[in-house]
Amino acid sequence: MDYEYLINVIHAFQYVIYGTASFFFLYGALLLAEGFYTTGAVRQIFGDYKTTICGKGLSATFVGITYALTVVWLLVFACSAVPVYIYFNTWTTCQSIAFPSKTSASIGSLCADARMYGVLPWNAFPGKVCGSNLLSICKTAEFQMTFHLFIAAFVGAAATLVSLLTFMIAATYNFAVLKLMGRGTKF
């Protein structure tokens, strides 16, 4: 019963991931188009540092939206670290069971408890797996693949965060330069 709830949450989360990926793809395409229109080559075609109020407003809007998305994505990045932490702890416990010479504890006392991390409710049964049962779970291909996918998601979230920060810095610089050039200021 408790596992059915967890499976339903996972399925709902998959659709959230699909929507988020689609949104960021479209937003990235918009940022790419905006980036093309603020490059030096386009400025040479259309005139030297001639900008409109609409162009400045569009750039400022993209900086603001990207700032809000960066704050939200910082939360996603932090949340993607939690499953990596849980799986790493479970994997470390499995390594201790697989190689008993590395620990002084008995194999039967080494456990992984999903309830401790809030993955399952406290009254879930069985929420805890110990000893050779845990080792058999850790040896499955699904466990290994899931661990690698969580690491890939964590690295992807970090890369997205870095790219959002880089865009914000570059767009803010472009906005400031265009504003100064519009006043006739020379560097």
Short mmCIF file of N, CA and C in Angstrom, two decimals:
data_model
loop_
_atom_site.label_atom_id
_atom_site.label_comp_id
_atom_site.label_asym_id
_atom_site.label_seq_id
_atom_site.Cartn_x
_atom_site.Cartn_y
_atom_site.Cartn_z
N MET A 1 0.82 -1.19 0.00
CA MET A 1 0.00 0.00 0.00
C MET A 1 0.87 1.26 0.00
N ASP A 2 1.86 1.29 0.86
CA ASP A 2 2.75 2.46 0.93
C ASP A 2 3.58 2.60 -0.34
N TYR A 3 3.96 1.45 -0.91
CA TYR A 3 4.76 1.49 -2.12
C TYR A 3 3.94 1.97 -3.31
N GLU A 4 2.64 1.68 -3.32
CA GLU A 4 1.77 2.17 -4.39
C GLU A 4 1.72 3.69 -4.39
N TYR A 5 1.66 4.28 -3.21
CA TYR A 5 1.68 5.74 -3.09
C TYR A 5 2.98 6.30 -3.64
N LEU A 6 4.09 5.66 -3.30
CA LEU A 6 5.40 6.10 -3.77
C LEU A 6 5.49 5.99 -5.29
N ILE A 7 4.93 4.92 -5.86
CA ILE A 7 4.94 4.75 -7.31
C ILE A 7 4.11 5.84 -7.98
N ASN A 8 2.96 6.18 -7.41
CA ASN A 8 2.13 7.25 -7.97
C ASN A 8 2.85 8.60 -7.93
N VAL A 9 3.57 8.86 -6.85
CA VAL A 9 4.34 10.10 -6.74
C VAL A 9 5.44 10.13 -7.80
N ILE A 10 6.08 9.01 -8.01
CA ILE A 10 7.15 8.94 -9.02
C ILE A 10 6.58 9.18 -10.42
N HIS A 11 5.42 8.59 -10.72
CA HIS A 11 4.82 8.80 -12.04
C HIS A 11 4.41 10.26 -12.24
N ALA A 12 3.86 10.89 -11.22
CA ALA A 12 3.50 12.31 -11.32
C ALA A 12 4.75 13.16 -11.50
N PHE A 13 5.82 12.80 -10.81
CA PHE A 13 7.07 13.55 -10.90
C PHE A 13 7.67 13.44 -12.30
N GLN A 14 7.46 12.30 -12.98
CA GLN A 14 7.96 12.14 -14.34
C GLN A 14 7.33 13.19 -15.26
N TYR A 15 6.03 13.44 -15.13
CA TYR A 15 5.38 14.43 -15.97
C TYR A 15 5.87 15.85 -15.65
N VAL A 16 6.19 16.10 -14.40
CA VAL A 16 6.76 17.40 -14.04
C VAL A 16 8.12 17.58 -14.71
N ILE A 17 8.90 16.53 -14.75
CA ILE A 17 10.22 16.58 -15.39
C ILE A 17 10.07 16.82 -16.89
N TYR A 18 9.10 16.15 -17.53
CA TYR A 18 8.87 16.36 -18.97
C TYR A 18 8.49 17.80 -19.25
N GLY A 19 7.59 18.36 -18.46
CA GLY A 19 7.17 19.75 -18.64
C GLY A 19 8.30 20.73 -18.42
N THR A 20 9.11 20.48 -17.39
CA THR A 20 10.24 21.36 -17.09
C THR A 20 11.27 21.32 -18.22
N ALA A 21 11.54 20.13 -18.73
CA ALA A 21 12.51 20.01 -19.82
C ALA A 21 12.00 20.74 -21.06
N SER A 22 10.72 20.61 -21.37
CA SER A 22 10.15 21.30 -22.53
C SER A 22 10.21 22.81 -22.36
N PHE A 23 9.88 23.28 -21.17
CA PHE A 23 9.92 24.72 -20.90
C PHE A 23 11.34 25.27 -21.06
N PHE A 24 12.32 24.58 -20.49
CA PHE A 24 13.69 25.08 -20.58
C PHE A 24 14.22 25.02 -22.01
N PHE A 25 13.76 24.05 -22.80
CA PHE A 25 14.16 24.01 -24.20
C PHE A 25 13.63 25.25 -24.93
N LEU A 26 12.37 25.55 -24.75
CA LEU A 26 11.79 26.73 -25.41
C LEU A 26 12.40 28.03 -24.89
N TYR A 27 12.63 28.11 -23.59
CA TYR A 27 13.24 29.31 -23.02
C TYR A 27 14.68 29.47 -23.53
N GLY A 28 15.39 28.36 -23.66
CA GLY A 28 16.74 28.42 -24.22
C GLY A 28 16.75 28.90 -25.66
N ALA A 29 15.74 28.48 -26.45
CA ALA A 29 15.64 28.97 -27.83
C ALA A 29 15.36 30.47 -27.85
N LEU A 30 14.51 30.96 -26.94
CA LEU A 30 14.25 32.40 -26.86
C LEU A 30 15.52 33.17 -26.47
N LEU A 31 16.26 32.64 -25.51
CA LEU A 31 17.50 33.30 -25.10
C LEU A 31 18.52 33.29 -26.23
N LEU A 32 18.55 32.21 -27.00
CA LEU A 32 19.47 32.15 -28.13
C LEU A 32 19.11 33.21 -29.17
N ALA A 33 17.83 33.35 -29.47
CA ALA A 33 17.40 34.37 -30.43
C ALA A 33 17.72 35.76 -29.91
N GLU A 34 17.47 36.00 -28.64
CA GLU A 34 17.79 37.30 -28.04
C GLU A 34 19.29 37.56 -28.07
N GLY A 35 20.07 36.51 -27.87
CA GLY A 35 21.53 36.64 -27.92
C GLY A 35 22.03 36.99 -29.30
N PHE A 36 21.40 36.42 -30.34
CA PHE A 36 21.79 36.75 -31.71
C PHE A 36 21.55 38.23 -32.01
N TYR A 37 20.48 38.78 -31.49
CA TYR A 37 20.16 40.17 -31.78
C TYR A 37 20.95 41.16 -30.95
N THR A 38 21.74 40.69 -30.01
CA THR A 38 22.55 41.61 -29.22
C THR A 38 24.04 41.45 -29.49
N THR A 39 24.40 40.70 -30.53
CA THR A 39 25.81 40.54 -30.84
C THR A 39 26.33 41.72 -31.64
N GLY A 40 27.63 41.83 -31.70
CA GLY A 40 28.27 42.93 -32.43
C GLY A 40 28.00 42.88 -33.92
N ALA A 41 27.91 41.68 -34.51
CA ALA A 41 27.69 41.57 -35.95
C ALA A 41 26.33 42.12 -36.34
N VAL A 42 25.31 41.83 -35.56
CA VAL A 42 23.96 42.34 -35.85
C VAL A 42 23.93 43.84 -35.64
N ARG A 43 24.64 44.32 -34.64
CA ARG A 43 24.68 45.77 -34.39
C ARG A 43 25.34 46.49 -35.55
N GLN A 44 26.36 45.87 -36.18
CA GLN A 44 27.01 46.51 -37.33
C GLN A 44 26.06 46.57 -38.52
N ILE A 45 25.21 45.58 -38.68
CA ILE A 45 24.26 45.56 -39.80
C ILE A 45 23.20 46.63 -39.61
N PHE A 46 22.64 46.71 -38.41
CA PHE A 46 21.52 47.61 -38.17
C PHE A 46 21.93 48.98 -37.65
N GLY A 47 23.18 49.21 -37.47
CA GLY A 47 23.62 50.51 -36.99
C GLY A 47 24.38 50.37 -35.69
N ASP A 48 25.26 51.32 -35.44
CA ASP A 48 26.15 51.24 -34.30
C ASP A 48 25.42 51.61 -33.01
N TYR A 49 25.15 50.62 -32.20
CA TYR A 49 24.57 50.80 -30.86
C TYR A 49 23.26 51.57 -30.87
N LYS A 50 22.46 51.36 -31.89
CA LYS A 50 21.13 51.96 -31.90
C LYS A 50 20.17 50.96 -31.29
N THR A 51 19.59 51.32 -30.21
CA THR A 51 18.63 50.42 -29.55
C THR A 51 17.33 51.16 -29.36
N THR A 52 16.30 50.37 -29.25
CA THR A 52 14.99 50.95 -28.99
C THR A 52 14.61 50.70 -27.54
N ILE A 53 13.62 51.37 -27.10
CA ILE A 53 13.12 51.15 -25.74
C ILE A 53 12.62 49.72 -25.61
N CYS A 54 12.01 49.22 -26.69
CA CYS A 54 11.51 47.84 -26.68
C CYS A 54 12.66 46.85 -26.51
N GLY A 55 13.77 47.07 -27.21
CA GLY A 55 14.93 46.19 -27.10
C GLY A 55 15.53 46.19 -25.70
N LYS A 56 15.64 47.40 -25.13
CA LYS A 56 16.16 47.49 -23.75
C LYS A 56 15.20 46.83 -22.78
N GLY A 57 13.91 47.03 -22.98
CA GLY A 57 12.92 46.41 -22.10
C GLY A 57 12.92 44.91 -22.23
N LEU A 58 13.10 44.40 -23.45
CA LEU A 58 13.15 42.96 -23.66
C LEU A 58 14.36 42.35 -22.97
N SER A 59 15.49 43.01 -23.10
CA SER A 59 16.70 42.51 -22.43
C SER A 59 16.53 42.53 -20.91
N ALA A 60 15.98 43.60 -20.40
CA ALA A 60 15.75 43.68 -18.95
C ALA A 60 14.74 42.62 -18.49
N THR A 61 13.73 42.36 -19.31
CA THR A 61 12.74 41.33 -18.97
C THR A 61 13.39 39.96 -18.93
N PHE A 62 14.23 39.65 -19.91
CA PHE A 62 14.91 38.35 -19.91
C PHE A 62 15.84 38.21 -18.71
N VAL A 63 16.51 39.28 -18.33
CA VAL A 63 17.37 39.22 -17.14
C VAL A 63 16.51 38.95 -15.91
N GLY A 64 15.38 39.61 -15.79
CA GLY A 64 14.51 39.40 -14.63
C GLY A 64 13.94 37.99 -14.58
N ILE A 65 13.46 37.51 -15.72
CA ILE A 65 12.92 36.14 -15.76
C ILE A 65 14.01 35.12 -15.45
N THR A 66 15.19 35.33 -16.01
CA THR A 66 16.30 34.41 -15.77
C THR A 66 16.72 34.45 -14.31
N TYR A 67 16.66 35.62 -13.69
CA TYR A 67 16.97 35.71 -12.27
C TYR A 67 15.99 34.88 -11.45
N ALA A 68 14.71 35.00 -11.74
CA ALA A 68 13.69 34.22 -11.02
C ALA A 68 13.89 32.73 -11.26
N LEU A 69 14.16 32.35 -12.51
CA LEU A 69 14.40 30.93 -12.81
C LEU A 69 15.65 30.41 -12.13
N THR A 70 16.66 31.25 -11.99
CA THR A 70 17.88 30.83 -11.31
C THR A 70 17.61 30.54 -9.84
N VAL A 71 16.81 31.35 -9.21
CA VAL A 71 16.47 31.11 -7.80
C VAL A 71 15.68 29.80 -7.67
N VAL A 72 14.72 29.59 -8.58
CA VAL A 72 13.95 28.34 -8.55
C VAL A 72 14.85 27.15 -8.85
N TRP A 73 15.74 27.31 -9.82
CA TRP A 73 16.61 26.20 -10.19
C TRP A 73 17.65 25.90 -9.11
N LEU A 74 17.99 26.87 -8.32
CA LEU A 74 18.86 26.62 -7.17
C LEU A 74 18.18 25.65 -6.21
N LEU A 75 16.88 25.78 -6.04
CA LEU A 75 16.11 24.85 -5.22
C LEU A 75 16.08 23.46 -5.86
N VAL A 76 15.91 23.40 -7.17
CA VAL A 76 15.93 22.11 -7.88
C VAL A 76 17.29 21.45 -7.71
N PHE A 77 18.34 22.23 -7.83
CA PHE A 77 19.71 21.70 -7.65
C PHE A 77 19.89 21.13 -6.25
N ALA A 78 19.40 21.85 -5.26
CA ALA A 78 19.52 21.36 -3.88
C ALA A 78 18.70 20.08 -3.67
N CYS A 79 17.52 20.04 -4.26
CA CYS A 79 16.67 18.86 -4.11
C CYS A 79 17.23 17.66 -4.87
N SER A 80 17.95 17.90 -5.96
CA SER A 80 18.53 16.78 -6.70
C SER A 80 19.73 16.18 -5.96
N ALA A 81 20.25 16.88 -4.98
CA ALA A 81 21.34 16.33 -4.18
C ALA A 81 20.85 15.31 -3.16
N VAL A 82 19.58 15.40 -2.77
CA VAL A 82 19.05 14.50 -1.74
C VAL A 82 19.05 13.04 -2.20
N PRO A 83 18.51 12.70 -3.40
CA PRO A 83 18.56 11.29 -3.81
C PRO A 83 19.98 10.77 -3.98
N VAL A 84 20.88 11.61 -4.43
CA VAL A 84 22.28 11.18 -4.56
C VAL A 84 22.82 10.84 -3.18
N TYR A 85 22.50 11.64 -2.18
CA TYR A 85 22.94 11.39 -0.81
C TYR A 85 22.35 10.07 -0.28
N ILE A 86 21.06 9.86 -0.51
CA ILE A 86 20.40 8.63 -0.03
C ILE A 86 21.02 7.41 -0.70
N TYR A 87 21.18 7.45 -2.01
CA TYR A 87 21.75 6.30 -2.72
C TYR A 87 23.21 6.09 -2.34
N PHE A 88 23.95 7.15 -2.12
CA PHE A 88 25.35 6.97 -1.72
C PHE A 88 25.44 6.31 -0.35
N ASN A 89 24.60 6.73 0.59
CA ASN A 89 24.60 6.09 1.90
C ASN A 89 24.22 4.62 1.80
N THR A 90 23.22 4.32 0.98
CA THR A 90 22.81 2.92 0.80
C THR A 90 23.93 2.12 0.14
N TRP A 91 24.57 2.69 -0.86
CA TRP A 91 25.65 2.00 -1.55
C TRP A 91 26.83 1.75 -0.59
N THR A 92 27.14 2.73 0.25
CA THR A 92 28.22 2.56 1.23
C THR A 92 27.89 1.45 2.21
N THR A 93 26.64 1.38 2.65
CA THR A 93 26.22 0.30 3.54
C THR A 93 26.35 -1.05 2.83
N CYS A 94 25.97 -1.10 1.56
CA CYS A 94 26.10 -2.34 0.79
C CYS A 94 27.57 -2.75 0.65
N GLN A 95 28.45 -1.79 0.47
CA GLN A 95 29.87 -2.12 0.38
C GLN A 95 30.39 -2.68 1.69
N SER A 96 29.87 -2.17 2.80
CA SER A 96 30.27 -2.70 4.10
C SER A 96 29.78 -4.13 4.29
N ILE A 97 28.60 -4.44 3.73
CA ILE A 97 28.07 -5.80 3.82
C ILE A 97 28.85 -6.72 2.89
N ALA A 98 29.17 -6.25 1.70
CA ALA A 98 29.88 -7.07 0.71
C ALA A 98 31.30 -7.38 1.15
N PHE A 99 31.92 -6.45 1.84
CA PHE A 99 33.29 -6.63 2.32
C PHE A 99 33.30 -6.48 3.84
N PRO A 100 32.95 -7.55 4.57
CA PRO A 100 32.80 -7.44 6.02
C PRO A 100 34.10 -7.14 6.76
N SER A 101 35.24 -7.30 6.11
CA SER A 101 36.50 -7.01 6.79
C SER A 101 36.70 -5.50 6.98
N LYS A 102 35.92 -4.66 6.28
CA LYS A 102 36.07 -3.21 6.37
C LYS A 102 35.27 -2.61 7.52
N THR A 103 34.46 -3.41 8.20
CA THR A 103 33.65 -2.89 9.31
C THR A 103 33.69 -3.84 10.49
N SER A 104 33.47 -3.29 11.67
CA SER A 104 33.45 -4.13 12.87
C SER A 104 32.03 -4.56 13.23
N ALA A 105 31.02 -4.01 12.55
CA ALA A 105 29.62 -4.35 12.85
C ALA A 105 29.26 -5.68 12.19
N SER A 106 28.27 -6.34 12.76
CA SER A 106 27.81 -7.59 12.15
C SER A 106 26.97 -7.26 10.92
N ILE A 107 26.96 -8.19 9.97
CA ILE A 107 26.27 -7.95 8.71
C ILE A 107 24.78 -7.74 8.93
N GLY A 108 24.18 -8.45 9.86
CA GLY A 108 22.74 -8.34 10.12
C GLY A 108 22.34 -6.99 10.71
N SER A 109 23.28 -6.28 11.31
CA SER A 109 22.94 -4.98 11.92
C SER A 109 23.10 -3.80 10.95
N LEU A 110 23.65 -4.04 9.77
CA LEU A 110 23.81 -2.98 8.78
C LEU A 110 22.52 -2.88 7.96
N CYS A 111 21.88 -1.72 8.02
CA CYS A 111 20.56 -1.55 7.41
C CYS A 111 20.48 -0.24 6.62
N ALA A 112 19.49 -0.19 5.75
CA ALA A 112 19.10 1.04 5.06
C ALA A 112 17.63 1.25 5.35
N ASP A 113 17.29 2.42 5.86
CA ASP A 113 15.91 2.71 6.25
C ASP A 113 15.41 3.88 5.41
N ALA A 114 14.48 3.60 4.49
CA ALA A 114 13.94 4.65 3.61
C ALA A 114 13.06 5.61 4.39
N ARG A 115 12.54 5.19 5.52
CA ARG A 115 11.68 6.06 6.33
C ARG A 115 12.48 7.20 6.94
N MET A 116 13.75 6.97 7.18
CA MET A 116 14.60 7.97 7.81
C MET A 116 14.77 9.22 6.94
N TYR A 117 14.68 9.05 5.61
CA TYR A 117 14.87 10.16 4.69
C TYR A 117 13.56 10.81 4.26
N GLY A 118 12.43 10.28 4.72
CA GLY A 118 11.14 10.82 4.34
C GLY A 118 10.62 10.29 3.03
N VAL A 119 11.26 9.26 2.49
CA VAL A 119 10.80 8.66 1.24
C VAL A 119 9.50 7.89 1.48
N LEU A 120 9.41 7.23 2.62
CA LEU A 120 8.21 6.48 3.02
C LEU A 120 7.72 7.03 4.36
N PRO A 121 6.43 6.90 4.64
CA PRO A 121 5.94 7.35 5.95
C PRO A 121 6.51 6.48 7.08
N TRP A 122 6.52 7.02 8.30
CA TRP A 122 7.12 6.32 9.43
C TRP A 122 6.44 5.00 9.74
N ASN A 123 5.15 4.89 9.45
CA ASN A 123 4.45 3.65 9.77
C ASN A 123 4.51 2.64 8.63
N ALA A 124 5.31 2.89 7.59
CA ALA A 124 5.43 1.96 6.46
C ALA A 124 6.12 0.69 6.91
N PHE A 125 5.62 -0.43 6.38
CA PHE A 125 6.25 -1.72 6.68
C PHE A 125 6.44 -2.46 5.38
N PRO A 126 7.55 -3.00 5.05
CA PRO A 126 8.84 -2.81 5.71
C PRO A 126 9.52 -1.56 5.17
N GLY A 127 9.96 -0.71 6.04
CA GLY A 127 10.66 0.50 5.63
C GLY A 127 12.16 0.33 5.73
N LYS A 128 12.57 -0.77 6.37
CA LYS A 128 13.98 -0.99 6.64
C LYS A 128 14.40 -2.32 6.03
N VAL A 129 15.57 -2.32 5.38
CA VAL A 129 16.13 -3.54 4.80
C VAL A 129 17.52 -3.72 5.37
N CYS A 130 17.81 -4.95 5.82
CA CYS A 130 19.09 -5.20 6.48
C CYS A 130 19.82 -6.39 5.85
N GLY A 131 21.13 -6.42 6.11
CA GLY A 131 21.96 -7.58 5.81
C GLY A 131 21.98 -8.02 4.36
N SER A 132 21.83 -9.34 4.19
CA SER A 132 21.94 -9.93 2.86
C SER A 132 20.79 -9.50 1.95
N ASN A 133 19.62 -9.16 2.50
CA ASN A 133 18.53 -8.65 1.67
C ASN A 133 18.93 -7.31 1.04
N LEU A 134 19.57 -6.46 1.80
CA LEU A 134 20.03 -5.18 1.28
C LEU A 134 21.10 -5.39 0.22
N LEU A 135 21.99 -6.34 0.46
CA LEU A 135 23.04 -6.62 -0.51
C LEU A 135 22.46 -7.12 -1.83
N SER A 136 21.42 -7.93 -1.76
CA SER A 136 20.80 -8.43 -3.00
C SER A 136 20.11 -7.29 -3.76
N ILE A 137 19.56 -6.32 -3.05
CA ILE A 137 18.96 -5.15 -3.71
C ILE A 137 20.05 -4.33 -4.39
N CYS A 138 21.17 -4.14 -3.70
CA CYS A 138 22.24 -3.31 -4.24
C CYS A 138 22.91 -3.94 -5.47
N LYS A 139 22.81 -5.25 -5.60
CA LYS A 139 23.43 -5.92 -6.75
C LYS A 139 22.55 -5.91 -7.99
N THR A 140 21.33 -5.43 -7.87
CA THR A 140 20.44 -5.41 -9.04
C THR A 140 20.87 -4.33 -10.02
N ALA A 141 20.57 -4.56 -11.27
CA ALA A 141 20.90 -3.58 -12.31
C ALA A 141 20.09 -2.30 -12.14
N GLU A 142 18.86 -2.43 -11.65
CA GLU A 142 18.01 -1.25 -11.45
C GLU A 142 18.61 -0.30 -10.42
N PHE A 143 19.15 -0.85 -9.33
CA PHE A 143 19.76 -0.01 -8.30
C PHE A 143 20.95 0.74 -8.88
N GLN A 144 21.80 0.03 -9.61
CA GLN A 144 22.99 0.66 -10.18
C GLN A 144 22.61 1.73 -11.21
N MET A 145 21.63 1.42 -12.06
CA MET A 145 21.22 2.39 -13.08
C MET A 145 20.58 3.62 -12.43
N THR A 146 19.75 3.40 -11.42
CA THR A 146 19.10 4.53 -10.75
C THR A 146 20.14 5.44 -10.10
N PHE A 147 21.14 4.85 -9.48
CA PHE A 147 22.20 5.64 -8.86
C PHE A 147 22.90 6.51 -9.90
N HIS A 148 23.21 5.95 -11.06
CA HIS A 148 23.89 6.72 -12.10
C HIS A 148 22.97 7.79 -12.69
N LEU A 149 21.68 7.49 -12.81
CA LEU A 149 20.75 8.50 -13.33
C LEU A 149 20.59 9.66 -12.36
N PHE A 150 20.57 9.37 -11.06
CA PHE A 150 20.48 10.46 -10.09
C PHE A 150 21.73 11.34 -10.14
N ILE A 151 22.88 10.74 -10.32
CA ILE A 151 24.11 11.52 -10.45
C ILE A 151 24.06 12.38 -11.71
N ALA A 152 23.57 11.79 -12.82
CA ALA A 152 23.45 12.55 -14.06
C ALA A 152 22.48 13.72 -13.90
N ALA A 153 21.38 13.51 -13.20
CA ALA A 153 20.41 14.59 -12.96
C ALA A 153 21.03 15.69 -12.11
N PHE A 154 21.82 15.32 -11.11
CA PHE A 154 22.48 16.29 -10.25
C PHE A 154 23.47 17.13 -11.06
N VAL A 155 24.26 16.48 -11.90
CA VAL A 155 25.24 17.20 -12.73
C VAL A 155 24.52 18.08 -13.75
N GLY A 156 23.42 17.58 -14.31
CA GLY A 156 22.64 18.38 -15.26
C GLY A 156 22.05 19.61 -14.61
N ALA A 157 21.55 19.47 -13.37
CA ALA A 157 21.01 20.62 -12.65
C ALA A 157 22.11 21.64 -12.36
N ALA A 158 23.31 21.14 -12.04
CA ALA A 158 24.43 22.05 -11.80
C ALA A 158 24.82 22.78 -13.08
N ALA A 159 24.86 22.07 -14.21
CA ALA A 159 25.22 22.71 -15.47
C ALA A 159 24.17 23.76 -15.87
N THR A 160 22.91 23.45 -15.65
CA THR A 160 21.85 24.41 -15.96
C THR A 160 21.98 25.65 -15.10
N LEU A 161 22.28 25.46 -13.83
CA LEU A 161 22.45 26.59 -12.92
C LEU A 161 23.62 27.47 -13.36
N VAL A 162 24.72 26.85 -13.75
CA VAL A 162 25.88 27.62 -14.21
C VAL A 162 25.54 28.39 -15.49
N SER A 163 24.81 27.75 -16.41
CA SER A 163 24.46 28.45 -17.66
C SER A 163 23.49 29.60 -17.40
N LEU A 164 22.55 29.44 -16.47
CA LEU A 164 21.65 30.55 -16.14
C LEU A 164 22.42 31.71 -15.53
N LEU A 165 23.35 31.41 -14.65
CA LEU A 165 24.16 32.47 -14.05
C LEU A 165 25.03 33.16 -15.10
N THR A 166 25.60 32.39 -16.01
CA THR A 166 26.42 32.98 -17.07
C THR A 166 25.59 33.89 -17.96
N PHE A 167 24.38 33.45 -18.33
CA PHE A 167 23.52 34.30 -19.15
C PHE A 167 23.18 35.59 -18.41
N MET A 168 22.86 35.47 -17.13
CA MET A 168 22.50 36.68 -16.37
C MET A 168 23.65 37.67 -16.34
N ILE A 169 24.84 37.18 -16.16
CA ILE A 169 26.01 38.07 -16.12
C ILE A 169 26.21 38.73 -17.48
N ALA A 170 26.16 37.93 -18.56
CA ALA A 170 26.37 38.47 -19.90
C ALA A 170 25.26 39.44 -20.30
N ALA A 171 24.02 39.09 -20.00
CA ALA A 171 22.91 39.96 -20.38
C ALA A 171 22.93 41.27 -19.59
N THR A 172 23.29 41.19 -18.33
CA THR A 172 23.39 42.41 -17.53
C THR A 172 24.50 43.31 -18.06
N TYR A 173 25.61 42.71 -18.44
CA TYR A 173 26.71 43.49 -19.02
C TYR A 173 26.27 44.14 -20.34
N ASN A 174 25.62 43.36 -21.21
CA ASN A 174 25.13 43.91 -22.48
C ASN A 174 24.15 45.05 -22.24
N PHE A 175 23.25 44.88 -21.30
CA PHE A 175 22.27 45.92 -20.99
C PHE A 175 22.97 47.19 -20.51
N ALA A 176 23.98 47.04 -19.66
CA ALA A 176 24.70 48.20 -19.14
C ALA A 176 25.49 48.90 -20.25
N VAL A 177 26.12 48.11 -21.13
CA VAL A 177 26.89 48.69 -22.22
C VAL A 177 25.97 49.44 -23.17
N LEU A 178 24.82 48.85 -23.53
CA LEU A 178 23.89 49.52 -24.42
C LEU A 178 23.34 50.79 -23.80
N LYS A 179 23.11 50.75 -22.52
CA LYS A 179 22.61 51.95 -21.85
C LYS A 179 23.67 53.06 -21.86
N LEU A 180 24.92 52.69 -21.61
CA LEU A 180 26.00 53.69 -21.62
C LEU A 180 26.26 54.19 -23.04
N MET A 181 26.23 53.30 -24.03
CA MET A 181 26.46 53.72 -25.41
C MET A 181 25.32 54.58 -25.92
N GLY A 182 24.13 54.35 -25.42
CA GLY A 182 22.99 55.18 -25.81
C GLY A 182 23.16 56.60 -25.33
N ARG A 183 23.91 56.80 -24.27
CA ARG A 183 24.18 58.16 -23.75
C ARG A 183 25.36 58.80 -24.46
N GLY A 184 26.06 58.02 -25.30
CA GLY A 184 27.20 58.58 -25.99
C GLY A 184 28.50 58.41 -25.22
N THR A 185 28.50 57.59 -24.21
CA THR A 185 29.70 57.36 -23.41
C THR A 185 30.65 56.43 -24.18
N LYS A 186 31.92 56.77 -24.21
CA LYS A 186 32.93 55.94 -24.86
C LYS A 186 33.77 55.27 -23.79
N PHE A 187 34.16 54.02 -24.06
CA PHE A 187 35.04 53.33 -23.11
C PHE A 187 36.47 53.69 -23.35
#
